[in-house]
Amino acid sequence: MKNRKYLSILALVGALTLVAAACGDDDGGETGGTGGTPATGAAVDCEADEFGCVEIAAGEPIQLASLLSISGETAFLGTDSNHGVELAIDYLDEAFDATPGQLLGHDVTLQQEDDLCSPEGGQAGATAIAANPDIVAVIGTTCSGSALGVADTILGDKGILLFSPSNTNPGLTSEEAHQPFYFRTAHNDRIQGAIVADFVYNELGLTTAATINDESPYADGLAAAFRANFEDLGGTITDTEQVTSTDTDLGPVFTNIAATEPEVVYGPNFDPVCSLSYTQGSGILAKGTVQIGSDGCLVSSFPETVGDPIAGADYYASLPDVTAYESGDFYKNEYLPAYTDQYGKPTAGFNAHAFDATSILFDAIEAVAVDDGSGNLTISRTALRDAVQSTTDYQGMVGVLTCTPLGDCATAVSIGVYEYDHWPVEGGVDPTDPVFSKTLTLEDVL
């Protein structure tokens, strides 16, 4: 990839009445803003947009926000994604030089709020962002519980686009709950749950499993997806347990699980519940019982807490298969070296998803922004949403992205299963290739 604009945004039917100068030709060419030049010569009818417009004066910055977990036990996740956003801003001039580029002749600023990986954090952060009418769009949240019925609703009610790099709960893009201004480059956990179940049943040949999940929508939804798929394959769920993310003594729960004699325990939680499950559960479960986590576990805090693998106690975790895009020239030769030079080794697996989400957003802004000829920009909020939703066959680092009307942009996803401690994050030991990988589409699992 030699140019940041490596996405094709289709002509936006819904934007035609809002941004007269930002439409393509009759043959369906790209919308205005191609090559970093905003449309000029026509006004935007902001009164026709239910949510109005963002006005950016000449010389003033385009203001974005991030709503990610940047403190506490899950800071490894949110900080890592913020780095992806910052690198996308850096690359606006098509060079990773640790100097922010410009978009349509304007600087881009980033207001960082903390989602605290909780509904309370999502509410507080989204409320703070919504109070600023100059925020064009938001990259976030880190955790599904911060978005579902909270940040997605607060921001959506204002017509502020929320684009997540790491939310995976199926409910966020369901017919029942999807908010029209919500999108994600992260996978839908219906895919991840199916692939983990396939790994356990067909690859490991294990037919009995128990699950343990915390109170978060992420963990609850992913555990449920695993159970449904595992049983469909012919497996048996021996026990279903729930803990809270603040629990430090998991002994009683693992005693209950051990009594049902599962061959594998699936705990798709956030760390430190993951590392506590491994260290405490391994001393209670029968010898040879396998434990598996998912992307909330595969972060740098896990090896910091656990240290060396526990003898006779295999632990795996699933994550988007980074080898699927590590082989790409742009990721391998430009993006990852820049990330490492500026921030060190990644601490989680969603920074590239954040870069892709931000880059799609930049292209959408270029497509719909209208310049009055003096450097003053007008961005229709609904037109911006429509532009993102029209993203088709975007050649992103994490794969080809096409956004559905329900906000899922990762419609075909490769999930890898990694054996501890060969993990592709800081603290992992080479080689960091997955021991199992599979690609599924949304159509396969919905």
Coordinates of C-alpha atoms in Angstrom, one line a residue:
M1 CA 0.0 0.0 0.0
K2 CA 1.6 3.2 -1.1
N3 CA -1.3 5.5 -0.7
R4 CA -3.6 5.9 2.3
K5 CA -6.7 6.0 0.1
Y6 CA -7.0 2.3 -0.6
L7 CA -10.8 2.1 -0.2
S8 CA -13.5 2.6 -2.8
I9 CA -16.5 4.5 -1.3
L10 CA -19.6 4.0 -3.5
A11 CA -21.9 6.8 -4.5
L12 CA -24.1 7.7 -1.6
V13 CA -27.8 7.8 -2.5
G14 CA -28.8 9.1 0.9
A15 CA -26.2 11.9 0.8
L16 CA -27.3 13.4 -2.5
T17 CA -30.0 15.6 -0.8
L18 CA -27.6 16.7 1.9
V19 CA -24.3 17.3 0.1
A20 CA -25.1 18.4 -3.4
A21 CA -21.4 18.9 -4.3
A22 CA -20.2 15.6 -2.8
C23 CA -21.9 13.2 -5.2
G24 CA -20.2 11.2 -8.0
D25 CA -21.1 11.2 -11.6
D26 CA -24.1 9.4 -13.1
D27 CA -22.0 6.3 -13.6
G28 CA -21.4 5.8 -9.9
G29 CA -17.8 7.1 -9.5
E30 CA -16.3 8.0 -6.2
T31 CA -17.9 10.8 -4.2
G32 CA -16.3 14.2 -3.7
G33 CA -13.1 14.6 -1.7
T34 CA -11.1 12.2 -3.9
G35 CA -7.3 12.5 -3.3
G36 CA -7.7 14.7 -0.3
T37 CA -9.6 17.6 -2.0
P38 CA -13.0 18.5 -0.5
A39 CA -16.0 19.3 -2.7
T40 CA -16.4 23.0 -3.4
G41 CA -18.9 25.4 -4.9
A42 CA -22.2 24.3 -3.2
A43 CA -23.7 24.7 0.3
V44 CA -24.8 21.9 2.5
D45 CA -28.4 22.0 3.6
C46 CA -27.7 21.2 7.3
E47 CA -31.4 21.7 8.2
A48 CA -32.2 18.8 6.1
D49 CA -30.0 16.6 8.2
E50 CA -31.8 15.5 11.4
F51 CA -28.5 15.7 13.2
G52 CA -27.1 18.8 11.6
C53 CA -23.5 19.4 10.5
V54 CA -20.1 20.0 11.9
E55 CA -18.6 23.3 10.8
I56 CA -14.8 23.6 10.8
A57 CA -13.4 27.0 10.2
A58 CA -10.3 27.6 8.0
G59 CA -7.2 27.0 10.1
E60 CA -9.1 25.1 12.8
P61 CA -8.6 21.4 13.3
I62 CA -10.9 18.5 12.5
Q63 CA -11.7 17.1 16.0
L64 CA -12.0 13.4 16.6
A65 CA -12.3 11.6 19.9
S66 CA -11.4 8.1 21.1
L67 CA -13.4 6.3 23.8
L68 CA -11.1 3.4 24.8
S69 CA -10.0 1.7 28.0
I70 CA -6.8 3.6 29.0
S71 CA -6.6 3.0 32.7
G72 CA -6.8 0.0 35.1
E73 CA -6.4 -3.7 34.3
T74 CA -7.6 -3.3 30.6
A75 CA -5.4 -0.4 29.7
F76 CA -3.3 -2.7 27.6
L77 CA -6.2 -3.0 25.2
G78 CA -7.3 0.6 24.9
T79 CA -3.8 2.2 24.8
D80 CA -2.8 -0.2 22.1
S81 CA -5.8 0.9 20.0
N82 CA -5.1 4.5 20.6
H83 CA -1.7 4.0 19.1
G84 CA -3.3 2.6 16.0
V85 CA -5.5 5.8 15.8
E86 CA -2.4 8.0 16.3
L87 CA -0.5 6.2 13.5
A88 CA -3.4 6.7 11.1
I89 CA -3.2 10.4 11.9
D90 CA 0.6 10.3 11.4
Y91 CA 0.1 8.5 8.0
L92 CA -2.2 11.2 6.6
D93 CA 0.9 12.5 4.7
E94 CA 1.6 9.0 3.5
A95 CA 4.7 8.7 5.7
F96 CA 5.2 7.3 9.2
D97 CA 7.5 10.1 10.6
A98 CA 6.0 10.6 14.1
T99 CA 4.5 13.9 12.8
P100 CA 0.8 14.2 12.4
G101 CA -0.4 14.8 8.8
Q102 CA -3.3 16.9 7.7
L103 CA -6.8 16.0 6.3
L104 CA -8.2 18.4 3.7
G105 CA -5.7 21.0 4.7
H106 CA -6.7 20.8 8.4
D107 CA -4.8 19.4 11.4
V108 CA -6.6 16.5 13.2
T109 CA -6.8 16.4 16.9
L110 CA -7.8 13.5 19.2
Q111 CA -9.7 14.0 22.4
Q112 CA -9.0 10.8 24.5
E113 CA -11.7 9.6 26.9
D114 CA -11.6 6.5 29.1
D115 CA -14.3 3.9 28.7
L116 CA -13.0 2.1 31.8
C117 CA -14.2 -1.2 30.2
S118 CA -17.6 -0.7 31.9
P119 CA -21.0 0.8 31.3
E120 CA -20.3 3.6 33.8
G121 CA -17.2 4.5 31.9
G122 CA -18.9 4.3 28.6
Q123 CA -21.7 6.6 29.8
A124 CA -19.3 9.2 31.3
G125 CA -17.0 9.2 28.3
A126 CA -19.7 9.4 25.7
T127 CA -21.5 12.1 27.7
A128 CA -18.3 14.2 27.7
I129 CA -17.8 13.7 24.0
A130 CA -21.4 14.4 23.1
A131 CA -21.1 17.8 25.0
N132 CA -18.6 18.9 22.4
P133 CA -20.5 19.7 19.1
D134 CA -17.2 20.0 17.2
I135 CA -16.4 16.3 17.5
V136 CA -16.8 14.7 14.1
A137 CA -16.6 11.0 15.1
V138 CA -15.3 8.7 17.7
I139 CA -13.1 5.6 17.6
G140 CA -14.3 3.3 20.4
T141 CA -15.2 1.6 22.5
T142 CA -12.7 -0.9 23.7
C143 CA -15.1 -3.1 25.6
S144 CA -18.6 -4.2 24.4
G145 CA -20.1 -3.4 27.7
S146 CA -19.1 0.3 27.4
A147 CA -20.9 0.5 24.1
L148 CA -24.0 -1.7 24.2
G149 CA -27.0 0.4 25.1
V150 CA -24.7 3.0 26.5
A151 CA -22.1 4.9 24.4
D152 CA -23.7 3.6 21.1
T153 CA -27.0 5.2 22.2
I154 CA -25.7 8.4 23.8
L155 CA -23.6 9.2 20.7
G156 CA -26.1 7.9 18.2
D157 CA -28.8 10.1 19.6
K158 CA -26.5 13.0 18.7
G159 CA -25.7 11.7 15.2
I160 CA -22.0 11.1 16.3
L161 CA -20.5 8.1 14.6
L162 CA -18.9 5.5 16.9
F163 CA -16.4 3.1 15.2
S164 CA -15.0 0.4 17.3
P165 CA -11.8 -1.5 16.7
S166 CA -12.4 -4.2 19.4
N167 CA -16.1 -4.6 20.4
T168 CA -17.1 -8.1 19.5
N169 CA -20.4 -8.8 21.3
P170 CA -23.0 -10.0 18.7
G171 CA -25.8 -7.8 20.2
L172 CA -24.1 -4.6 19.0
T173 CA -24.9 -5.4 15.4
S174 CA -28.1 -7.4 15.9
E175 CA -31.4 -6.5 14.3
E176 CA -32.8 -5.8 17.8
A177 CA -30.1 -3.6 19.3
H178 CA -28.0 -2.0 16.5
Q179 CA -27.7 1.8 16.6
P180 CA -27.5 3.3 13.1
F181 CA -24.3 5.4 13.9
Y182 CA -22.4 2.4 15.2
F183 CA -19.8 0.4 13.2
R184 CA -16.8 -1.9 14.0
T185 CA -13.8 -3.3 12.3
A186 CA -13.6 -6.0 15.0
H187 CA -15.1 -9.4 14.3
N188 CA -18.5 -10.6 15.5
D189 CA -18.1 -13.1 18.3
R190 CA -20.5 -15.5 16.6
I191 CA -17.5 -16.1 14.3
Q192 CA -14.9 -16.4 17.2
G193 CA -17.2 -18.7 19.2
A194 CA -17.7 -21.0 16.3
I195 CA -13.9 -21.3 15.5
V196 CA -12.9 -21.9 19.1
A197 CA -15.6 -24.7 19.3
D198 CA -14.2 -26.2 16.1
F199 CA -10.7 -26.1 17.5
V200 CA -11.7 -27.9 20.7
Y201 CA -14.0 -30.5 19.2
N202 CA -12.2 -31.3 15.9
E203 CA -8.6 -30.3 16.4
L204 CA -8.1 -31.3 20.0
G205 CA -10.7 -34.1 19.9
L206 CA -12.3 -33.1 23.2
T207 CA -16.0 -33.6 23.7
T208 CA -16.8 -32.2 27.1
A209 CA -16.3 -28.6 28.2
A210 CA -17.3 -26.1 30.8
T211 CA -17.4 -22.3 30.6
I212 CA -16.6 -19.6 33.0
N213 CA -17.3 -15.9 32.2
D214 CA -17.4 -12.6 34.0
E215 CA -20.3 -10.2 34.0
S216 CA -19.3 -8.3 30.8
P217 CA -21.4 -8.5 27.6
Y218 CA -18.2 -9.5 25.8
A219 CA -17.5 -12.6 28.0
D220 CA -21.1 -13.6 28.4
G221 CA -21.8 -13.4 24.6
L222 CA -18.7 -15.2 23.6
A223 CA -19.2 -18.0 26.1
A224 CA -22.7 -18.4 24.9
A225 CA -21.6 -18.5 21.2
F226 CA -19.0 -21.2 22.1
R227 CA -21.5 -23.3 24.0
A228 CA -24.1 -23.2 21.2
N229 CA -21.5 -24.2 18.5
F230 CA -19.8 -26.8 20.7
E231 CA -23.1 -28.6 21.3
D232 CA -24.0 -28.3 17.6
L233 CA -20.8 -30.2 16.8
G234 CA -21.8 -33.0 19.3
G235 CA -20.0 -31.8 22.4
T236 CA -21.4 -31.7 25.9
I237 CA -21.3 -28.7 28.2
T238 CA -20.8 -30.0 31.8
D239 CA -21.0 -26.7 33.7
T240 CA -21.6 -23.0 33.2
E241 CA -20.1 -20.7 35.8
Q242 CA -20.1 -16.9 36.2
V243 CA -17.7 -14.7 38.2
T244 CA -17.1 -11.0 38.5
S245 CA -14.2 -9.1 37.1
T246 CA -13.1 -8.1 40.6
D247 CA -13.0 -11.6 42.0
T248 CA -9.6 -12.7 43.2
D249 CA -10.4 -16.1 44.7
L250 CA -11.7 -18.4 41.9
G251 CA -11.1 -21.6 43.9
P252 CA -14.8 -22.3 44.7
V253 CA -15.8 -21.8 41.1
F254 CA -13.1 -24.1 39.8
T255 CA -14.0 -26.7 42.5
N256 CA -17.6 -26.7 41.0
I257 CA -16.2 -27.0 37.5
A258 CA -13.8 -29.8 38.4
A259 CA -16.6 -31.9 39.9
T260 CA -18.2 -32.1 36.4
E261 CA -14.9 -33.5 34.9
P262 CA -14.7 -31.4 31.7
E263 CA -11.8 -32.0 29.3
V264 CA -11.6 -28.2 28.6
V265 CA -12.6 -25.0 30.3
Y266 CA -13.3 -22.0 28.2
G267 CA -13.0 -18.6 29.9
P268 CA -13.3 -15.7 27.4
N269 CA -12.8 -13.0 30.1
F270 CA -10.6 -10.0 30.6
D271 CA -7.3 -10.2 32.5
P272 CA -6.7 -10.5 35.4
V273 CA -9.5 -13.1 35.6
C274 CA -7.8 -14.9 32.8
S275 CA -4.4 -15.2 34.5
L276 CA -6.1 -16.1 37.8
S277 CA -8.1 -18.8 36.1
Y278 CA -4.8 -20.3 34.7
T279 CA -2.8 -20.1 37.9
Q280 CA -5.6 -21.1 40.4
G281 CA -7.6 -23.4 38.1
S282 CA -4.6 -25.5 37.2
G283 CA -4.2 -26.5 40.8
I284 CA -7.8 -27.6 41.1
L285 CA -8.8 -29.1 37.7
A286 CA -7.9 -32.7 36.9
K287 CA -4.4 -33.1 35.4
G288 CA -4.5 -32.6 31.6
T289 CA -7.5 -30.3 31.6
V290 CA -7.1 -27.7 28.9
Q291 CA -7.9 -24.1 29.5
I292 CA -8.7 -21.6 26.7
G293 CA -9.3 -17.8 26.8
S294 CA -9.8 -15.3 24.0
D295 CA -8.7 -11.8 23.0
G296 CA -9.4 -10.3 26.4
C297 CA -6.8 -12.7 27.8
L298 CA -4.2 -12.3 25.0
V299 CA -2.6 -9.1 26.4
S300 CA 0.7 -8.3 27.9
S301 CA -0.5 -8.3 31.5
F302 CA -1.1 -12.1 31.2
P303 CA 2.6 -13.1 30.8
E304 CA 3.6 -10.4 33.3
T305 CA 1.4 -12.1 35.9
V306 CA 1.8 -15.8 35.0
G307 CA 5.4 -16.0 33.9
D308 CA 6.4 -19.4 32.5
P309 CA 3.8 -21.9 31.4
I310 CA 2.6 -24.2 34.1
A311 CA 3.8 -27.8 33.5
G312 CA 1.1 -30.1 32.4
A313 CA -1.5 -27.4 32.1
D314 CA -2.0 -26.3 28.5
Y315 CA -3.5 -22.8 28.0
Y316 CA -4.6 -21.3 24.7
A317 CA -6.2 -18.1 23.6
S318 CA -7.9 -17.0 20.4
L319 CA -7.3 -13.7 18.6
P320 CA -7.7 -12.4 15.1
D321 CA -5.0 -14.3 13.2
V322 CA -2.2 -11.6 13.0
T323 CA -0.3 -13.8 10.6
A324 CA -3.0 -13.2 8.0
Y325 CA -1.9 -9.6 7.7
E326 CA 1.7 -9.8 9.1
S327 CA 2.7 -11.1 5.6
G328 CA 1.4 -7.9 3.9
D329 CA 4.0 -5.5 2.8
F330 CA 2.5 -2.4 4.3
Y331 CA 2.0 -4.0 7.8
K332 CA 5.4 -5.8 7.8
N333 CA 7.5 -3.1 6.2
E334 CA 5.9 0.2 7.2
Y335 CA 3.2 -0.1 9.9
L336 CA 4.7 -2.5 12.4
P337 CA 8.2 -0.9 12.3
A338 CA 6.6 2.5 12.9
Y339 CA 4.5 1.1 15.8
T340 CA 7.6 -0.5 17.3
D341 CA 9.7 2.6 16.9
Q342 CA 7.1 4.9 18.5
Y343 CA 5.5 2.7 21.1
G344 CA 7.4 -0.6 21.5
K345 CA 5.9 -4.0 20.8
P346 CA 2.1 -4.2 20.7
T347 CA 0.4 -5.0 24.0
A348 CA -2.8 -6.3 22.4
G349 CA -4.2 -7.4 19.1
F350 CA -6.5 -4.6 17.9
N351 CA -4.2 -1.7 17.0
A352 CA -4.4 -2.6 13.3
H353 CA -8.2 -2.7 13.5
A354 CA -8.0 0.9 15.0
F355 CA -5.8 2.0 12.2
D356 CA -8.2 0.6 9.6
A357 CA -11.3 2.1 11.3
T358 CA -9.6 5.6 11.4
S359 CA -8.5 5.4 7.8
I360 CA -12.0 4.4 6.6
L361 CA -13.3 7.4 8.6
F362 CA -10.8 9.7 7.0
D363 CA -11.8 8.6 3.5
A364 CA -15.5 9.1 4.4
I365 CA -14.7 12.6 5.6
E366 CA -13.0 13.4 2.4
A367 CA -16.0 12.0 0.5
V368 CA -18.6 14.2 2.1
A369 CA -16.8 17.4 3.4
V370 CA -17.7 20.5 1.5
D371 CA -15.3 23.5 1.3
D372 CA -16.9 26.9 0.8
G373 CA -13.8 28.0 -1.2
S374 CA -12.1 29.7 1.7
G375 CA -11.0 26.6 3.7
N376 CA -14.2 26.4 5.8
L377 CA -15.5 22.8 5.9
T378 CA -19.0 21.5 6.4
I379 CA -19.6 17.9 7.2
S380 CA -23.1 16.5 7.3
R381 CA -23.4 13.9 10.1
T382 CA -25.8 11.7 8.3
A383 CA -23.8 11.8 5.0
L384 CA -20.7 10.8 7.0
R385 CA -22.5 7.8 8.4
D386 CA -23.8 6.9 5.0
A387 CA -20.3 7.1 3.6
V388 CA -18.9 4.7 6.2
Q389 CA -21.8 2.3 5.7
S390 CA -21.1 2.4 1.9
T391 CA -17.5 1.1 2.5
T392 CA -17.1 -1.8 0.1
D393 CA -14.0 -4.1 -0.5
Y394 CA -11.7 -1.9 1.6
Q395 CA -8.3 -3.4 1.4
G396 CA -7.4 -3.0 5.1
M397 CA -4.5 -4.4 7.0
V398 CA -6.8 -6.8 8.9
G399 CA -8.5 -8.0 5.7
V400 CA -11.1 -6.9 3.2
L401 CA -13.7 -4.8 4.9
T402 CA -17.3 -4.3 3.7
C403 CA -19.7 -2.6 6.1
T404 CA -23.1 -4.1 6.4
P405 CA -26.3 -2.0 7.3
L406 CA -26.0 -3.4 10.8
G407 CA -22.4 -2.1 11.3
D408 CA -20.3 -5.2 10.9
C409 CA -17.4 -4.3 8.6
A410 CA -15.4 -7.5 9.1
T411 CA -17.6 -9.9 7.1
A412 CA -14.9 -12.6 6.7
V413 CA -12.6 -13.1 9.6
S414 CA -9.6 -15.3 10.3
I415 CA -9.3 -16.3 14.0
G416 CA -6.1 -17.9 15.3
V417 CA -5.6 -20.0 18.4
Y418 CA -2.3 -19.4 20.1
E419 CA -0.6 -21.6 22.7
Y420 CA 0.7 -19.8 25.8
D421 CA 3.4 -18.4 25.9
H422 CA 3.9 -18.1 22.1
W423 CA 1.7 -15.0 21.9
P424 CA 2.0 -12.1 19.4
V425 CA 2.1 -9.4 22.1
E426 CA 4.8 -7.9 24.3
G427 CA 5.9 -10.7 26.7
G428 CA 5.2 -13.5 24.1
V429 CA 7.9 -15.9 23.1
D430 CA 8.9 -16.6 19.5
P431 CA 7.6 -18.3 17.4
T432 CA 4.2 -16.6 17.7
D433 CA 2.3 -18.4 14.9
P434 CA -1.1 -19.8 15.8
V435 CA -1.5 -23.5 16.3
F436 CA -4.8 -23.4 14.6
S437 CA -6.5 -20.9 12.3
K438 CA -9.8 -20.8 10.4
T439 CA -11.7 -18.2 8.4
L440 CA -15.5 -17.9 8.6
T441 CA -17.9 -15.3 7.2
L442 CA -20.9 -13.7 8.9
E443 CA -23.1 -15.7 6.5
D444 CA -21.5 -18.9 7.9
V445 CA -22.6 -18.2 11.5
L446 CA -25.7 -16.0 11.3

